[in-house]
GROMACS .gro file of C-alpha atoms in nm:
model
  321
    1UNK     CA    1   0.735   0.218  -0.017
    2UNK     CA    2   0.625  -0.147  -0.056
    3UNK     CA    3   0.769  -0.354   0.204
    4UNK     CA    4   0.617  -0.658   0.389
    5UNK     CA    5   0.892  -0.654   0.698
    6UNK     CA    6   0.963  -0.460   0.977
    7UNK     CA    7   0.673  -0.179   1.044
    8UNK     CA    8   0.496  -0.236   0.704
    9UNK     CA    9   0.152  -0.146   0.877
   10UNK     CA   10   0.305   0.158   1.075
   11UNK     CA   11   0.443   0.302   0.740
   12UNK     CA   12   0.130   0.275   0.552
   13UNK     CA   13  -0.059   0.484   0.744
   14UNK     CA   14   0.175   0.721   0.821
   15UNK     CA   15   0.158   0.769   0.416
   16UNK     CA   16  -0.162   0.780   0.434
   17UNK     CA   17  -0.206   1.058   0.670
   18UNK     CA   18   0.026   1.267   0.452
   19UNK     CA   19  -0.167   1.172   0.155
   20UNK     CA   20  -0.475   1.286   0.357
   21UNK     CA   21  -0.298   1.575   0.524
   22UNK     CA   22  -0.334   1.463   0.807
   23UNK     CA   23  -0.093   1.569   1.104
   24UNK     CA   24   0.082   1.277   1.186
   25UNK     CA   25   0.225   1.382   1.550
   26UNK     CA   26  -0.177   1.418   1.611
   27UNK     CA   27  -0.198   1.051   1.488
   28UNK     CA   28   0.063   0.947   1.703
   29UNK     CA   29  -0.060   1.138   2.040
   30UNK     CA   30  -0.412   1.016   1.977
   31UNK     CA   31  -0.239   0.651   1.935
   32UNK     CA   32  -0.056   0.645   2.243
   33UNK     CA   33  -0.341   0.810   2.411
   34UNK     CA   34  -0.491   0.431   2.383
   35UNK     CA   35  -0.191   0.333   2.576
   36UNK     CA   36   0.017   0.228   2.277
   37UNK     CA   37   0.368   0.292   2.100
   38UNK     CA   38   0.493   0.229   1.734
   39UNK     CA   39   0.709  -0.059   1.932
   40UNK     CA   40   0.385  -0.221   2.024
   41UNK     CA   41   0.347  -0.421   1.721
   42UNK     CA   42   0.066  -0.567   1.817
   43UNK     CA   43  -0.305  -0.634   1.636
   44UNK     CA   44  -0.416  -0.401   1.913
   45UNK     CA   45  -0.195  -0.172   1.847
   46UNK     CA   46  -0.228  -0.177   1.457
   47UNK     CA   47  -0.561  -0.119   1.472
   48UNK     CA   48  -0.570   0.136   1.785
   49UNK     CA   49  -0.336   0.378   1.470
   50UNK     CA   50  -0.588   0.291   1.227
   51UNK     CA   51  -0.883   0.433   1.471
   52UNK     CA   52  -0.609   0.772   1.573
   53UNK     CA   53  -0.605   0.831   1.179
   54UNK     CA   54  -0.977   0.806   1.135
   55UNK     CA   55  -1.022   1.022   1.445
   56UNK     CA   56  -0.792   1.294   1.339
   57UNK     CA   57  -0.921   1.251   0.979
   58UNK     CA   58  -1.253   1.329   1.140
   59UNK     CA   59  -1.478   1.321   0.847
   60UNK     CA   60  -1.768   1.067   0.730
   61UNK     CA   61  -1.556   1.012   0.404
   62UNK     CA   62  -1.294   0.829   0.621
   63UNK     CA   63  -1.258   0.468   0.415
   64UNK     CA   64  -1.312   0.572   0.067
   65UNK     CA   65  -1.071   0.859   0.106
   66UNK     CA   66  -0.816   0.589   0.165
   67UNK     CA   67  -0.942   0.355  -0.078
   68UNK     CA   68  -0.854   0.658  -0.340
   69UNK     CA   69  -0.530   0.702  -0.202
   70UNK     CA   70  -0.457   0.332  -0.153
   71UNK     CA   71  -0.555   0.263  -0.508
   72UNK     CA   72  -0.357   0.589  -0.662
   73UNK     CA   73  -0.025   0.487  -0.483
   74UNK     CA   74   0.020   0.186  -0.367
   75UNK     CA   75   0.244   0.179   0.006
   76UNK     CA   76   0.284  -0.208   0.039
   77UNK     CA   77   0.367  -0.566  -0.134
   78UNK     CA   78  -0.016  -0.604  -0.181
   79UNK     CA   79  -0.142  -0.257  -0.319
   80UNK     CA   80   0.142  -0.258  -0.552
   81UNK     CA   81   0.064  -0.646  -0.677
   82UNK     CA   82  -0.292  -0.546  -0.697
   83UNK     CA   83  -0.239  -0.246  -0.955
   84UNK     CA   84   0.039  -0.410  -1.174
   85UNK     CA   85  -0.198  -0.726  -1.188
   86UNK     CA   86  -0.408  -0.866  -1.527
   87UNK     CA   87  -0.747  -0.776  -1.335
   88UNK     CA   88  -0.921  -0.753  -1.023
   89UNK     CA   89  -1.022  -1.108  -0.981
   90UNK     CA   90  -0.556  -1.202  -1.066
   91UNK     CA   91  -0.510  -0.906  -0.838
   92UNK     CA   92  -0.690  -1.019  -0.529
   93UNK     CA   93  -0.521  -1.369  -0.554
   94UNK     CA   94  -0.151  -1.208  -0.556
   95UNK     CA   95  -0.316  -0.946  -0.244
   96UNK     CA   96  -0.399  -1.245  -0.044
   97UNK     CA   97  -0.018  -1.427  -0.121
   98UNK     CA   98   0.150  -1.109  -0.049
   99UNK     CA   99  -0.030  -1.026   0.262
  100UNK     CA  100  -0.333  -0.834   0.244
  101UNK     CA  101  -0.422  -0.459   0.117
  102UNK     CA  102  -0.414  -0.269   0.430
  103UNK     CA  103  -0.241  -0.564   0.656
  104UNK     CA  104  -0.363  -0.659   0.987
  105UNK     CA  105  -0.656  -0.835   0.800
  106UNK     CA  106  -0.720  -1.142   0.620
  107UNK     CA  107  -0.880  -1.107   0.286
  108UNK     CA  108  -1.209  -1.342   0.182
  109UNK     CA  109  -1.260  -1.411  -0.161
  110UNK     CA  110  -1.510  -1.610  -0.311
  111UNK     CA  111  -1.712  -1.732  -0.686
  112UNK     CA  112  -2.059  -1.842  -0.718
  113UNK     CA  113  -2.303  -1.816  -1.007
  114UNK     CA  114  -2.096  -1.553  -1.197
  115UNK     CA  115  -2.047  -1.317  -0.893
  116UNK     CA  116  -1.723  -1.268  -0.639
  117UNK     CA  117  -1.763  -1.214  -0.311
  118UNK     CA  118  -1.545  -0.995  -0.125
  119UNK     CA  119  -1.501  -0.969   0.266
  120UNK     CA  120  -1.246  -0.891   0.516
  121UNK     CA  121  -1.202  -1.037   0.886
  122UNK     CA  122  -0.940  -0.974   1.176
  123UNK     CA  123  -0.712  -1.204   1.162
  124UNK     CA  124  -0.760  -1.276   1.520
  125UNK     CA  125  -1.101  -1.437   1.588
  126UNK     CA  126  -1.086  -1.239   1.967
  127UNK     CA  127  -1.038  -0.878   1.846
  128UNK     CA  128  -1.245  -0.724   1.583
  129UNK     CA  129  -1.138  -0.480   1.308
  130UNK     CA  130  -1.215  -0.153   1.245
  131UNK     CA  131  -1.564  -0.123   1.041
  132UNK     CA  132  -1.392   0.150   0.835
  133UNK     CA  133  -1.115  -0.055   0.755
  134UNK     CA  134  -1.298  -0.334   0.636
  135UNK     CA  135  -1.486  -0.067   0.454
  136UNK     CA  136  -1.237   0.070   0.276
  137UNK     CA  137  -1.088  -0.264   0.146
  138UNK     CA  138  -1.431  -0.294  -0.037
  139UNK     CA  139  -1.390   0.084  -0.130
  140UNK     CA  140  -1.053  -0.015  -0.301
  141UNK     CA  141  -1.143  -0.334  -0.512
  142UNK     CA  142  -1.408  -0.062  -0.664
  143UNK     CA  143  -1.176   0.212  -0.672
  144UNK     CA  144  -0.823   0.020  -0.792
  145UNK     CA  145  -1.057  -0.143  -1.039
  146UNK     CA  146  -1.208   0.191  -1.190
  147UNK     CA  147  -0.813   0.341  -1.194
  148UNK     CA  148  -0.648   0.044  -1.342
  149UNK     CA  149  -0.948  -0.056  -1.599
  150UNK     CA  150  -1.023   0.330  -1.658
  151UNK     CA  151  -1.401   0.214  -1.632
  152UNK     CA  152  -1.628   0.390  -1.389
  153UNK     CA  153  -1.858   0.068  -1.275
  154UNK     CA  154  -2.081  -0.001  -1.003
  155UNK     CA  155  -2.042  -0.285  -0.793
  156UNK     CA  156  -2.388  -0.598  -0.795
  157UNK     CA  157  -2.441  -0.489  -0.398
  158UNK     CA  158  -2.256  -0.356  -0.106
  159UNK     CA  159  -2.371  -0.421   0.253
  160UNK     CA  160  -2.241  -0.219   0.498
  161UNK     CA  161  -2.374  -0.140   0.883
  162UNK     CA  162  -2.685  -0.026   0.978
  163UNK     CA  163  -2.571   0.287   1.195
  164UNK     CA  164  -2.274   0.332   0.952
  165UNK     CA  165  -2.156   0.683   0.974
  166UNK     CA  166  -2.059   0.655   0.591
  167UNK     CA  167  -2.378   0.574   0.452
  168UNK     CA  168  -2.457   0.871   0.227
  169UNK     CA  169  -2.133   0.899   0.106
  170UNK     CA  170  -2.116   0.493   0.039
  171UNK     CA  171  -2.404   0.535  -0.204
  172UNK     CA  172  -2.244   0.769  -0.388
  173UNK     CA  173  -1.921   0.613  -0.408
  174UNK     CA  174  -2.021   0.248  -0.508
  175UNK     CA  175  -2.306   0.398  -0.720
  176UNK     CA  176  -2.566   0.185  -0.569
  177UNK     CA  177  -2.769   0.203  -0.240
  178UNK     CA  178  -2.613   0.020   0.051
  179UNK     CA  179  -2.776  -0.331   0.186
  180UNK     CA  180  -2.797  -0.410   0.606
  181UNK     CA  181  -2.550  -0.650   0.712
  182UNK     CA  182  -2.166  -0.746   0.795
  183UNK     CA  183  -1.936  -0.548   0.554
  184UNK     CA  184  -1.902  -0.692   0.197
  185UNK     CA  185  -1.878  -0.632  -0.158
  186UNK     CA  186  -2.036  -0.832  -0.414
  187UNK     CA  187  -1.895  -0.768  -0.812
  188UNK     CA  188  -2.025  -0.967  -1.133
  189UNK     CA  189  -1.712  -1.179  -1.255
  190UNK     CA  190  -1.731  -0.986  -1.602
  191UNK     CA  191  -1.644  -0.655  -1.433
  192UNK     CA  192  -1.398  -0.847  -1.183
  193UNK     CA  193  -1.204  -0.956  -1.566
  194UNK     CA  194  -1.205  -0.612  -1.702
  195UNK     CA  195  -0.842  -0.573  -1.837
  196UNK     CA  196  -0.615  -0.334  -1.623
  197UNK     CA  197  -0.413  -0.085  -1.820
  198UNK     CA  198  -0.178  -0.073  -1.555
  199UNK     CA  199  -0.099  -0.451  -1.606
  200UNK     CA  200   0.309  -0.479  -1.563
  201UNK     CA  201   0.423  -0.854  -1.560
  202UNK     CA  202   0.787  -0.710  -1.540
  203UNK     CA  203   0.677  -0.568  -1.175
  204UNK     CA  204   0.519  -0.860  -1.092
  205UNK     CA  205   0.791  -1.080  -1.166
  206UNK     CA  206   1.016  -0.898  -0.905
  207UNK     CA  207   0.737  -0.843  -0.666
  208UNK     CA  208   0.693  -1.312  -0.667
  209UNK     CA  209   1.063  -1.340  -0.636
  210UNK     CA  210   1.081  -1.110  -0.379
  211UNK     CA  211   0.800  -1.250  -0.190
  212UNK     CA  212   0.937  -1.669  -0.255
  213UNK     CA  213   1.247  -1.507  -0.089
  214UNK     CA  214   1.094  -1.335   0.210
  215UNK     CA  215   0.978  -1.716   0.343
  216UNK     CA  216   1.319  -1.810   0.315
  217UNK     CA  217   1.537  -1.841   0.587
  218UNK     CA  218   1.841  -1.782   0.424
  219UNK     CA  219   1.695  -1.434   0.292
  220UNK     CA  220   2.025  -1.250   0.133
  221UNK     CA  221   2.147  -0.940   0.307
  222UNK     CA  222   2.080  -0.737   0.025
  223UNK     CA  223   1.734  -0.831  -0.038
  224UNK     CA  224   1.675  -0.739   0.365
  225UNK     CA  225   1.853  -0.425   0.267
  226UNK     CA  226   1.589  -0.430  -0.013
  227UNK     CA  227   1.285  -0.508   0.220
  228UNK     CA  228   1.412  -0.217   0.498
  229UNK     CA  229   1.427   0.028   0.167
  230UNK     CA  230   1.110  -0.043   0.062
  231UNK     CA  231   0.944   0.050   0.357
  232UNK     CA  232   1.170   0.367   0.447
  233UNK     CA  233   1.110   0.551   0.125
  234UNK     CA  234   0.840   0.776   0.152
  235UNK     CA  235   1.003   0.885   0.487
  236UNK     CA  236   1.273   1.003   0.339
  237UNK     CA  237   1.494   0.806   0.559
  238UNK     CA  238   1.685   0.618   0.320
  239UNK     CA  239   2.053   0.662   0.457
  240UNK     CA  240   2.258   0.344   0.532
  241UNK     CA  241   2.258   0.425   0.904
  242UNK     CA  242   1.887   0.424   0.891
  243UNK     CA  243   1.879   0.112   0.728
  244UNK     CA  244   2.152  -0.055   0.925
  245UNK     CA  245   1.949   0.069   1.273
  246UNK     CA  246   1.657  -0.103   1.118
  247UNK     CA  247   1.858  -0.458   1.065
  248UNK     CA  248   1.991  -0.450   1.433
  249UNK     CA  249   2.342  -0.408   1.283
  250UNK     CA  250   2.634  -0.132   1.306
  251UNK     CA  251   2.677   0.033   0.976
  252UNK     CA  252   3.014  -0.086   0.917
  253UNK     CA  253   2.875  -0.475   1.000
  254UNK     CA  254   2.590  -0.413   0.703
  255UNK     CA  255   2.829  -0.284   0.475
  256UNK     CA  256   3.050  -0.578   0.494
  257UNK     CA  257   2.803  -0.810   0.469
  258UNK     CA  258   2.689  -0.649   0.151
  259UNK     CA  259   3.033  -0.638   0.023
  260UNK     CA  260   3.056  -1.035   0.066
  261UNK     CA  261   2.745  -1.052  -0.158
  262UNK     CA  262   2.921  -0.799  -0.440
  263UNK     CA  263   2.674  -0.523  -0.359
  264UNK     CA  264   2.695  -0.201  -0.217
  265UNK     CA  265   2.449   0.012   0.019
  266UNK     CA  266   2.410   0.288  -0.300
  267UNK     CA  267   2.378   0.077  -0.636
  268UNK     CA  268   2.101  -0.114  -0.410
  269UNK     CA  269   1.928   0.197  -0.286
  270UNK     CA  270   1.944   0.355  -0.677
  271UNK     CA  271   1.823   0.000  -0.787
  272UNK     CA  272   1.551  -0.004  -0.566
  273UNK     CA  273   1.442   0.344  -0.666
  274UNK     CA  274   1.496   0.296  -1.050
  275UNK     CA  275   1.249   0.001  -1.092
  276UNK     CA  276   0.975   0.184  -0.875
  277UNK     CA  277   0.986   0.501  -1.046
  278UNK     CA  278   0.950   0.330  -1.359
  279UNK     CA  279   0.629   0.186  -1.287
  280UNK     CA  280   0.500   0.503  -1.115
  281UNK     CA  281   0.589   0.685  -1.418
  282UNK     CA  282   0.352   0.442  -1.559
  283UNK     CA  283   0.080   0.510  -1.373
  284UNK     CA  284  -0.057   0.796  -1.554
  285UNK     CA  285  -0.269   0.980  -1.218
  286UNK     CA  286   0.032   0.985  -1.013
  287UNK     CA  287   0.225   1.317  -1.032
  288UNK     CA  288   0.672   1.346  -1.048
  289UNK     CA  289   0.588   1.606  -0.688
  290UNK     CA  290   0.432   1.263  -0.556
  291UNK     CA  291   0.682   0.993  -0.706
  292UNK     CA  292   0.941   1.229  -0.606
  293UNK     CA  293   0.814   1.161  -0.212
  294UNK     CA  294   0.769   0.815  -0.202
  295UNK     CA  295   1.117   0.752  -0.397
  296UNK     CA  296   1.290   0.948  -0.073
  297UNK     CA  297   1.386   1.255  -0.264
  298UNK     CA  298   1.267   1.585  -0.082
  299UNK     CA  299   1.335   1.790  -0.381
  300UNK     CA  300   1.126   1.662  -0.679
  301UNK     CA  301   1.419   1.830  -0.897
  302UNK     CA  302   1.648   1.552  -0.700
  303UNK     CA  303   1.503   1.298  -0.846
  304UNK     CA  304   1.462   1.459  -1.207
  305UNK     CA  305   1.844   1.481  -1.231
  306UNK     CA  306   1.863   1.086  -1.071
  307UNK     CA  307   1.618   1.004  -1.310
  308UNK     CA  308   1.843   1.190  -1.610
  309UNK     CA  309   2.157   1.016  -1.474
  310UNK     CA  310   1.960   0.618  -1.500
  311UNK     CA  311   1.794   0.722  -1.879
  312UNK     CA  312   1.963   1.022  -1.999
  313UNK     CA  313   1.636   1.175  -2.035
  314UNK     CA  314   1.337   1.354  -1.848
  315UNK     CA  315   1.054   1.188  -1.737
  316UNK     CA  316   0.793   1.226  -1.970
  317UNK     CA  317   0.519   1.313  -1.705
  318UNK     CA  318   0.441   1.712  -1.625
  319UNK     CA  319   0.760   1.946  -1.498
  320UNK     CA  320   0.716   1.945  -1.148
  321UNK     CA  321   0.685   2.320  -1.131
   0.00000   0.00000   0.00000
């Protein structure tokens, strides 16, 4: 789920290769086939995954694949601040504080003459990114755009590549012919202000105080407990153990802690899950099977009878079957 600590990057795309059914031990083999490990956090590293995922993925749809996925269920600070935000133009401001859509990048925004213009750059001058990735950045403004303002518009321009394997299938997805050049996105301000039904300043409001807190240095134990949570989720590895392995801390040392602070391990972990699956119950294209998964339950009836004991009631989205 949204997190911005610990392997934030690493969790992402291991969501999106199950989005994209994608075998993820293939990912991983492929990845340490470049001579890296999950421990390497590195840029290098990061962006080695990103390249196993596209390689596994194997097909010229690659980025806007993940832009769709990205945009329909959001698996960090930034996605998830993007869809709950006013509009696109809002939404990439509160990307760029809370990290950046896919992390590992560093997210260019500017406005001139009635027209943003979007880009995306390593965030190390001395190692490129991915073409795809920056592609599919540009793929998800359009795409989280079109979901949240349920408005199917075209972007001004798009340049992309020359020798772009994606070109045929970027036409069709922006809805206008691609330009020659360094990867960017260019949107009229009017369409970059369309209101987003998905607008939740309740969301937000956690999502600010959460980030104000993760530059602190005094961070509480609960909101690292929190953080770890966040980004364990859709794993499905949501025990305390798991979380206290993740802290660097015994079990019995992170339960104390959170006992000083008048919290426990489970009201935090139901928290946690209660305010996300109320948004994602909000988000009309986004399934119970699928909120069910990213909430940690392996059993979408699991979370149906969680979800009855928070409300007293049923979701009112589809029965899971």
């Amino acid at each position: 789920m949204p997190t911005r600590s610990g392997n934030a990057f690493e969790n992402s795309v291991a969501l999106l290769s199950q989005q994209l059914q994608v075998d993820w031990s293939a990912v991983l083999e492929r990845h340490s086939g470049k001579e890296f490990t999950l421990e390497d956090r590195s840029l290098a590293s990061r962006y080695a995954l990103w390249s196993a995922l596209e390689e596994v993925y194997d097909k010229t749809d690659f980025p806007f694949a993940v832009a769709a996925s990205a945009a329909r269920t959001p698996s960090n600070f930034a996605q998830l601040a993007c869809i709950c935000s006013p509009n696109l133009q809002t939404a990439l401001q509160r990307a760029s504080q809370a990290g950046s859509v896919f992390d590992a990048m560093q997210l260019s925004v500017t406005e001139s003459d009635g027209m943003l213009t979007i880009s995306a750059r390593s965030t190390d001058n001395s190692l490129p990114m991915p073409e795809s990735m920056q592609v599919a950045l540009l793929a998800y403004c359009v795409e989280v755009t079109r979901l949240a303002a349920d408005k199917n518009f075209s972007p001004n321009q798009i340049m992309l590549p020359e020798m772009a394997a994606w070109h045929s299938e970027a036409a069709a997805f922006f809805g206008t012919e691609p330009g020659v050049g360094a990867p960017e996105l260019h949107i009229r301000l009017d369409d970059a202000l369309m209101s987003f039904r998905t607008n939740h300043a309740e969301v937000w409001s956690v999502l600010e105080t959460r980030l104000k807190l993760s530059g602190s240095s005094n961070l509480p134990d609960s909101e690292k407990v929190n953080e770890v949570l966040y980004a364990l989720l859709p794993s499905g590895l949501s025990t305390v153990e798991h979380v206290a392995a993740k802290l660097a801390v015994s079990k019995r040392t992170l339960q104390r802690k959170l006992s000083a602070e008048g919290e426990t391990y489970q009201r935090l972990l139901h928290k946690t899950r209660q305010q996300l699956a109320h948004y994602y119950l909000s988000l009309a294209d986004v399934p119970v099977n699928e909120i069910a998964g990213l909430l940690g339950y392996r059993d979408p009836h699991s979370f149906l009878r969680a979800y009855r004991g928070w409300t007293g009631e049923r979701p009112m989205k589809a029965d899971p079957g």
